[in-house]
Coordinates of C-alpha atoms and ligand atoms in Angstrom, one line a residue:
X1 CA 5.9 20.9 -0.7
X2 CA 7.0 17.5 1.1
X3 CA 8.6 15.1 -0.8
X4 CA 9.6 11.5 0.4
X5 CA 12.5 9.0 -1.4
X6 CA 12.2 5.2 -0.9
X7 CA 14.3 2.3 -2.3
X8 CA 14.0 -1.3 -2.0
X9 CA 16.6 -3.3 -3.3
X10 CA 15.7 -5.2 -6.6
X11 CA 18.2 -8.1 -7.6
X12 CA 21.0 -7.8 -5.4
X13 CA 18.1 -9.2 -2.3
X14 CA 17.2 -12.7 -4.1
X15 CA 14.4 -14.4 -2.5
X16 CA 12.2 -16.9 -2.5
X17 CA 8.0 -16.5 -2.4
X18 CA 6.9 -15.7 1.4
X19 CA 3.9 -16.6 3.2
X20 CA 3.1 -15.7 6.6
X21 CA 4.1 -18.2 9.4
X22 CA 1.4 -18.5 11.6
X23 CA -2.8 -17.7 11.1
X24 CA -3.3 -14.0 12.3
X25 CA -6.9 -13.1 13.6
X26 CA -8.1 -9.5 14.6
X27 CA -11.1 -7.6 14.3
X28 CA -11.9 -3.8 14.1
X29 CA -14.6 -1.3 12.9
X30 CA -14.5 -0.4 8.9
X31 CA -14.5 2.8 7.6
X32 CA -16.9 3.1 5.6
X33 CA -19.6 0.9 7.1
X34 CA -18.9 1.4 10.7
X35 CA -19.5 -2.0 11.5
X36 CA -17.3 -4.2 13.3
X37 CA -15.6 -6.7 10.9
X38 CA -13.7 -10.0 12.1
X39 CA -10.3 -10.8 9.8
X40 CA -8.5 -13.6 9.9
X41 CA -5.1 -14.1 7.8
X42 CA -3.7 -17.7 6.8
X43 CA -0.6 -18.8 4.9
X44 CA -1.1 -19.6 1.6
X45 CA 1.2 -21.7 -1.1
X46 CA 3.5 -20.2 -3.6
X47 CA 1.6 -18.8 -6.5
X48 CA -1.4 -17.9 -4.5
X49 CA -0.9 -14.4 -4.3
X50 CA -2.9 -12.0 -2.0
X51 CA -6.8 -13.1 -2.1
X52 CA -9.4 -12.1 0.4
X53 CA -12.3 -14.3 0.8
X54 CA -16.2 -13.1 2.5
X55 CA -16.9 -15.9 4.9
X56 CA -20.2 -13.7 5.4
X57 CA -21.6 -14.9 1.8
X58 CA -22.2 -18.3 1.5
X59 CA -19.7 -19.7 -1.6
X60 CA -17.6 -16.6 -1.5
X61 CA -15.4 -16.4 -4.4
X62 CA -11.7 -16.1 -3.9
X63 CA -11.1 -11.9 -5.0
X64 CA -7.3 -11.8 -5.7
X65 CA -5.4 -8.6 -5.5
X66 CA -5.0 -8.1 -8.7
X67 CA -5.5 -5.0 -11.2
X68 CA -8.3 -7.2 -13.3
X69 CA -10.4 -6.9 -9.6
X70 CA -10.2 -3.6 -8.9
X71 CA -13.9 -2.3 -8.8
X72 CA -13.4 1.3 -7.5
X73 CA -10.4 3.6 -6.2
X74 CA -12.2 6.5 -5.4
X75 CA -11.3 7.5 -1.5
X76 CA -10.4 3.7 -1.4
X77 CA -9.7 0.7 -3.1
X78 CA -12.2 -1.8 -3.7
X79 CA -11.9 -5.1 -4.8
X80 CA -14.9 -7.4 -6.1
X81 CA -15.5 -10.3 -8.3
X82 CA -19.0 -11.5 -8.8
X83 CA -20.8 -9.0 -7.3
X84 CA -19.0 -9.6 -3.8
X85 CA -16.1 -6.5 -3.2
X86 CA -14.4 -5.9 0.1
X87 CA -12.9 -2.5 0.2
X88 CA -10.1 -0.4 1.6
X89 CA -7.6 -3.1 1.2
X90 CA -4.8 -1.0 0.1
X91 CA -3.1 -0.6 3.9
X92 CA -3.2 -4.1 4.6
X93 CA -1.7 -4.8 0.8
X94 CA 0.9 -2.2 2.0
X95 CA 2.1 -4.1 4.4
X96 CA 2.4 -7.7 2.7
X97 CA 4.3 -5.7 0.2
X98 CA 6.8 -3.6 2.5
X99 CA 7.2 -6.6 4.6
X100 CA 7.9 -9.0 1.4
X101 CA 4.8 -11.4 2.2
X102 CA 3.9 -12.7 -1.4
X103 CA 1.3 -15.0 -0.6
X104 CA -1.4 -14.7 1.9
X105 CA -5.1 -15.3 2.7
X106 CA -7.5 -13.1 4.0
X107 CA -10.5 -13.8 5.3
X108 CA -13.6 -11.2 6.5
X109 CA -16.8 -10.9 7.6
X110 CA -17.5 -8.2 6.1
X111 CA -17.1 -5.9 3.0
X112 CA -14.4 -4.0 4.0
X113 CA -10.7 -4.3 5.5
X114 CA -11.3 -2.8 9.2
X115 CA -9.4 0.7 9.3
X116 CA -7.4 0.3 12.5
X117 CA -5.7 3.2 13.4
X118 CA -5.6 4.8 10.1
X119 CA -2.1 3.4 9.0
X120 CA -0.6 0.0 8.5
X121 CA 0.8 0.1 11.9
X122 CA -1.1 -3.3 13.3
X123 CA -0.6 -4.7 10.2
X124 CA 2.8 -4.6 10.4
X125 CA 3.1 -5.7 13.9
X126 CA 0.7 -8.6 13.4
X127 CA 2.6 -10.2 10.3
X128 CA 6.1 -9.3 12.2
X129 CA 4.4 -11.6 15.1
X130 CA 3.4 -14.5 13.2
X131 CA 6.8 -14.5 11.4
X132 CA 7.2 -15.5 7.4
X133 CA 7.5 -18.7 5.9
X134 CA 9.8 -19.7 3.0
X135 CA 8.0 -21.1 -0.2
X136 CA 9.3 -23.3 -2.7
X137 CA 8.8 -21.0 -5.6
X138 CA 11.2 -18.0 -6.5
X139 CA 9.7 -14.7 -6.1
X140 CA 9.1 -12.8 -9.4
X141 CA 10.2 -9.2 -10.1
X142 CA 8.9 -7.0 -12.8
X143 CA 11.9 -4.7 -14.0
X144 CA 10.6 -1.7 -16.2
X145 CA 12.9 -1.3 -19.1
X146 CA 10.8 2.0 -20.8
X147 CA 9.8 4.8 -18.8
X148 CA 5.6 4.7 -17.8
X149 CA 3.5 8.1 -17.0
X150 CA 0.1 8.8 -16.5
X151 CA -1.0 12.3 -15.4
X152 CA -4.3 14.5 -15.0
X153 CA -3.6 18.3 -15.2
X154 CA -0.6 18.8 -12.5
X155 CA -0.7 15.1 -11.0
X156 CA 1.0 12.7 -12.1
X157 CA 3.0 9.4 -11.6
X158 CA 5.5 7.4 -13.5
X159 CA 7.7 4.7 -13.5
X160 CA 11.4 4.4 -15.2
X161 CA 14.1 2.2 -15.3
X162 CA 16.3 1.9 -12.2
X163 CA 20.1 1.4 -13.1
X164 CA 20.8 0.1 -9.9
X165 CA 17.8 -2.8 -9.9
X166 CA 16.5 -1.1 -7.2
X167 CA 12.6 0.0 -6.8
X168 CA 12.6 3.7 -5.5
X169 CA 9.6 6.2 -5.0
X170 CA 10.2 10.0 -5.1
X171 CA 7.0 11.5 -3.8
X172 CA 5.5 15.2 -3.8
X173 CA 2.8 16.2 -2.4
X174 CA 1.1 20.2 -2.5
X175 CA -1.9 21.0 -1.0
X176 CA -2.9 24.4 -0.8
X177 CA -3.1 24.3 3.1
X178 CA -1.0 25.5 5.7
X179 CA -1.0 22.3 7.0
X180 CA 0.9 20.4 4.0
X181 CA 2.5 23.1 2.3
X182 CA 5.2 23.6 5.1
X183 CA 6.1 19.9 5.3
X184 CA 9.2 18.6 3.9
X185 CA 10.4 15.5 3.9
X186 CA 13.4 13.2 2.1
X187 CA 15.1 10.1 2.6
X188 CA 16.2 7.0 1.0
X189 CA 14.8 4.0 3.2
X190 CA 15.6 1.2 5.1
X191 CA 12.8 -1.8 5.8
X192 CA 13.3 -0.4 9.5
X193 CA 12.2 3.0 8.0
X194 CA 9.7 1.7 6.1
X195 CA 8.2 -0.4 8.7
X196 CA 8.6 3.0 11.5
X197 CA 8.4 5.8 9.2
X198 CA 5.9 4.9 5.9
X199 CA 3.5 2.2 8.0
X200 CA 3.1 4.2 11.2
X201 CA 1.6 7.5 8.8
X202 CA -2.4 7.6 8.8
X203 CA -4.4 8.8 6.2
X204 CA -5.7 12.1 6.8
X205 CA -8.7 14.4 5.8
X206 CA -10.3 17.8 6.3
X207 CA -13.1 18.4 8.2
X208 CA -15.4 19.6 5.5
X209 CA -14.8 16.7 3.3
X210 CA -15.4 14.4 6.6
X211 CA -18.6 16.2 7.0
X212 CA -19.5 15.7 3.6
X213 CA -18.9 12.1 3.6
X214 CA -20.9 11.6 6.8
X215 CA -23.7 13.5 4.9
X216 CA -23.7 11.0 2.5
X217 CA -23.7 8.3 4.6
X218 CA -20.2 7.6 3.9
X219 CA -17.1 6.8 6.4
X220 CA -19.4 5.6 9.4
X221 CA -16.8 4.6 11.2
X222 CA -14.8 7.5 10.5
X223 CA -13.0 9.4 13.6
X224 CA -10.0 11.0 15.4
X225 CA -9.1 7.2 16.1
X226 CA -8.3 6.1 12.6
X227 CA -7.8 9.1 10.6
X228 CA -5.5 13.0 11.0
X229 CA -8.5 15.3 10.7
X230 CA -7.3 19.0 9.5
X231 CA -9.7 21.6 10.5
X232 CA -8.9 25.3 8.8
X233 CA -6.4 26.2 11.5
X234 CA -5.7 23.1 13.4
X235 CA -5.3 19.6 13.2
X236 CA -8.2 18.2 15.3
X237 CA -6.6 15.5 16.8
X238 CA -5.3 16.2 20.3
X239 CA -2.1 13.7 19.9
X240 CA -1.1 15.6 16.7
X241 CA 1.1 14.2 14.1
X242 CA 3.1 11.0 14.6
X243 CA 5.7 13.2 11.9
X244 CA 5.7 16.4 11.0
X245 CA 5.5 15.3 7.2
X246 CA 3.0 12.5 8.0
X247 CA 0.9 13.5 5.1
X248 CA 3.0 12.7 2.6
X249 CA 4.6 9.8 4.0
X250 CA 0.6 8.2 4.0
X251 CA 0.3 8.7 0.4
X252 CA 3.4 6.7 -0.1
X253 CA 1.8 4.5 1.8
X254 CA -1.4 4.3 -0.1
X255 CA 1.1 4.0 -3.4
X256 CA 2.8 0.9 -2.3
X257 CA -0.7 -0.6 -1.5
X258 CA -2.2 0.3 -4.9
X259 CA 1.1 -0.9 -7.0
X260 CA 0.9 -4.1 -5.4
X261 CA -1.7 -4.7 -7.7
X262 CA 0.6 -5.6 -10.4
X263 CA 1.3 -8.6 -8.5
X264 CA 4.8 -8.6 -9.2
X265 CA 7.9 -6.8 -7.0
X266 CA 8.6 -3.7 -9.1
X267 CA 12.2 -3.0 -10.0
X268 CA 11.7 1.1 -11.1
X269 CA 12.3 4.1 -10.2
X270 CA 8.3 5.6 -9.3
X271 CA 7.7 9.3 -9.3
X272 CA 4.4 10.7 -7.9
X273 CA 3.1 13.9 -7.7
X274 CA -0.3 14.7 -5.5
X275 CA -1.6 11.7 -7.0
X276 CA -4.0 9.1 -5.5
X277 CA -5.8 5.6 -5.4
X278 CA -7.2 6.6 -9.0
X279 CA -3.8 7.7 -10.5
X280 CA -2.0 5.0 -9.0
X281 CA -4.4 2.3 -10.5
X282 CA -4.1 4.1 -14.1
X283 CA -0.6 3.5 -13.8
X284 CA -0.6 -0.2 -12.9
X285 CA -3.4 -0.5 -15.6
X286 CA -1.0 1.3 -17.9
X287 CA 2.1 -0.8 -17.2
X288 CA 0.1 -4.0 -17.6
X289 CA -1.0 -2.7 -21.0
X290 CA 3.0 -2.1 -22.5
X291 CA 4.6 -5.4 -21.3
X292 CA 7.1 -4.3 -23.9
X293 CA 8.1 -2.1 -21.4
X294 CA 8.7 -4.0 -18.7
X295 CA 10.3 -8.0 -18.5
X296 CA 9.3 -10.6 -15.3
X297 CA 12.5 -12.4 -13.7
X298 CA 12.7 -15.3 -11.2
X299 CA 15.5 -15.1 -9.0
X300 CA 17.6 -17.9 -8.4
X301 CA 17.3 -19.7 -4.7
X302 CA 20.5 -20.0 -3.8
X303 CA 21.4 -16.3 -3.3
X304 CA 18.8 -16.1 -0.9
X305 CA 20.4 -14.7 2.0
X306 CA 19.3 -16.9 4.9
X307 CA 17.1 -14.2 7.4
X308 CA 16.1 -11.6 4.5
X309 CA 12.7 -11.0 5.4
X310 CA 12.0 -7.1 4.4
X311 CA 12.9 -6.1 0.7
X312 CA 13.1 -2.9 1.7
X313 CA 16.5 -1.6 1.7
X314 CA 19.4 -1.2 3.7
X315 CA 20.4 2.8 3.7
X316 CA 18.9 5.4 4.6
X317 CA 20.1 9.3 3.7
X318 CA 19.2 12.1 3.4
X319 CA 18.9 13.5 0.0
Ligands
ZN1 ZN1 -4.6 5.4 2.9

């Protein structure tokens, strides 16, 4: 079983809303279609949120990332409003919320967000080149007051009140393969780590479900480039793991994409076991539905340390 720990620091790290300082453009080849699919990322005001936009569709609408536009979570999560969806958005989500960008937006010529190397790793690097931008609008934080769970047979993942105000993941994963079984893994994280540790993980699959999906016409652009491919003995790709407990770390990963959703910096402690895109958008669906449970505060402006960039906190042990 591996098992990862992650805290972010809730209201000691006042702050206001973030946009991205400068327009980022890249392309690269999406999973799913194959296709080679130009992006291009521009600031946006407070307020805004995360929205993606199809400048392939004449009179696109604006798809926020929000829970009321998810379309699909299964192997990926799709947004879509009006018939229009772009897909596999949950790395580059990932990495607007590790990296505390609260407003941003994206535009594509295509339907999904290209894969890159698997992980959030260009992601990151991109936004850290263009910088972040101060907005004149506090950033909001949801603080869960009563514990949240959803769960299907052994999986599960929940959210409870953190005494400290600080947003921590405790993730477990247990696959019954050689593989994932072995790996272990704790810590309690730093931005640094989060940036080097949970970004830099891939998402992985095994070969039979990759030939499976190729069967069906699915993950087209799928290969040892963007994804840890684990064959019954071996892992298929020649440069191996970038951790030995990169699995798990991806899943945290996709869990950070997915509760971004809420559009709001959670202030919980979140518990996952072997759960997925699916799980993960039950819970933010079920948190949404109790907001007895939960209560949104602004911080105030002036405690905003001057060159906080990264709400991702501070220590790091080893638990
Ligand atoms: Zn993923």
């Amino acid at each position: 079983m591996a098992h990862i720990l992650l805290s972010i620091s809730g209201m000691n790290s006042i702050r206001m809303q973030k946009t991205i300082k400068n327009k980022i453009e890249f392309s690269g080849i999406g999973l799913h279609t194959g296709h080679e699919i130009r992006v291009r990322i521009l600031p946006a005001n407070e307020d805004t949120g995360i929205v993606f936009l199809r400048t392939d569709v004449p009179s696109s609408p604006i798809i926020r990332a929000t829970a009321e536009n998810v379309v699909a979570t299964s192997y990926a999560t799709t947004l879509g409003r009006k018939g229009l969806t772009v897909s596999t958005v949950e790395h580059l989500l990932a990495a607007f919320y590790g990296l505390g960008v609260d407003n941003a937006r994206v535009e594509l010529d295509g339907p999904e967000v290209p894969i890159m190397d698997g992980s959030a790793s260009e992601f990151i690097s991109m936004i850290e080149s263009s910088g972040l931008k101060d907005l004149s609008a506090p950033k909001k934080y949801l603080v869960i007051k009563e514990p949240i769970r959803v769960a299907d047979r052994d999986k599960f993942v929940e959210i409870a009140p953190s005494e400290d105000d600080e947003f921590t993941v405790d993730y477990s994963i247990d696959f019954a393969h050689p593989f994932i079984t072995k790996q272990s893994f704790s810590g309690l994280f730093s931005g640094d780590v989060f940036r080097d540790g949970v970004g830099r993980a891939r998402t992985f699959g095994f070969l039979s479900d990759y030939e499976m999906l190729k069967k069906n016409g699915l993950a087209k652009g799928g290969s040892l480039d963007n994804a840890i491919v684990i064959g019954d003995n071996e892992i298929l790709n020649e440069e191996g793991l970038r951790y030995p407990d990169e699995f798990v770390r991806h899943k945290v990963l996709d869990l950070m994409g997915d509760i971004s959703l809420l559009g709001f910096t959670v202030i919980g402690q979140l518990k996952a076991h072997r759960s997925g895109h699916a799980l993960n958008f039950k819970l933010v669906q079920e948190i949404l539905k109790w907001p007895e449970n939960w209560v949104l505060t602004e911080a105030p402006s002036k405690d905003e340390p001057a060159e906080a960039h990264c709400p991702l906190v501070e220590k790091m042990a080893t638990v």
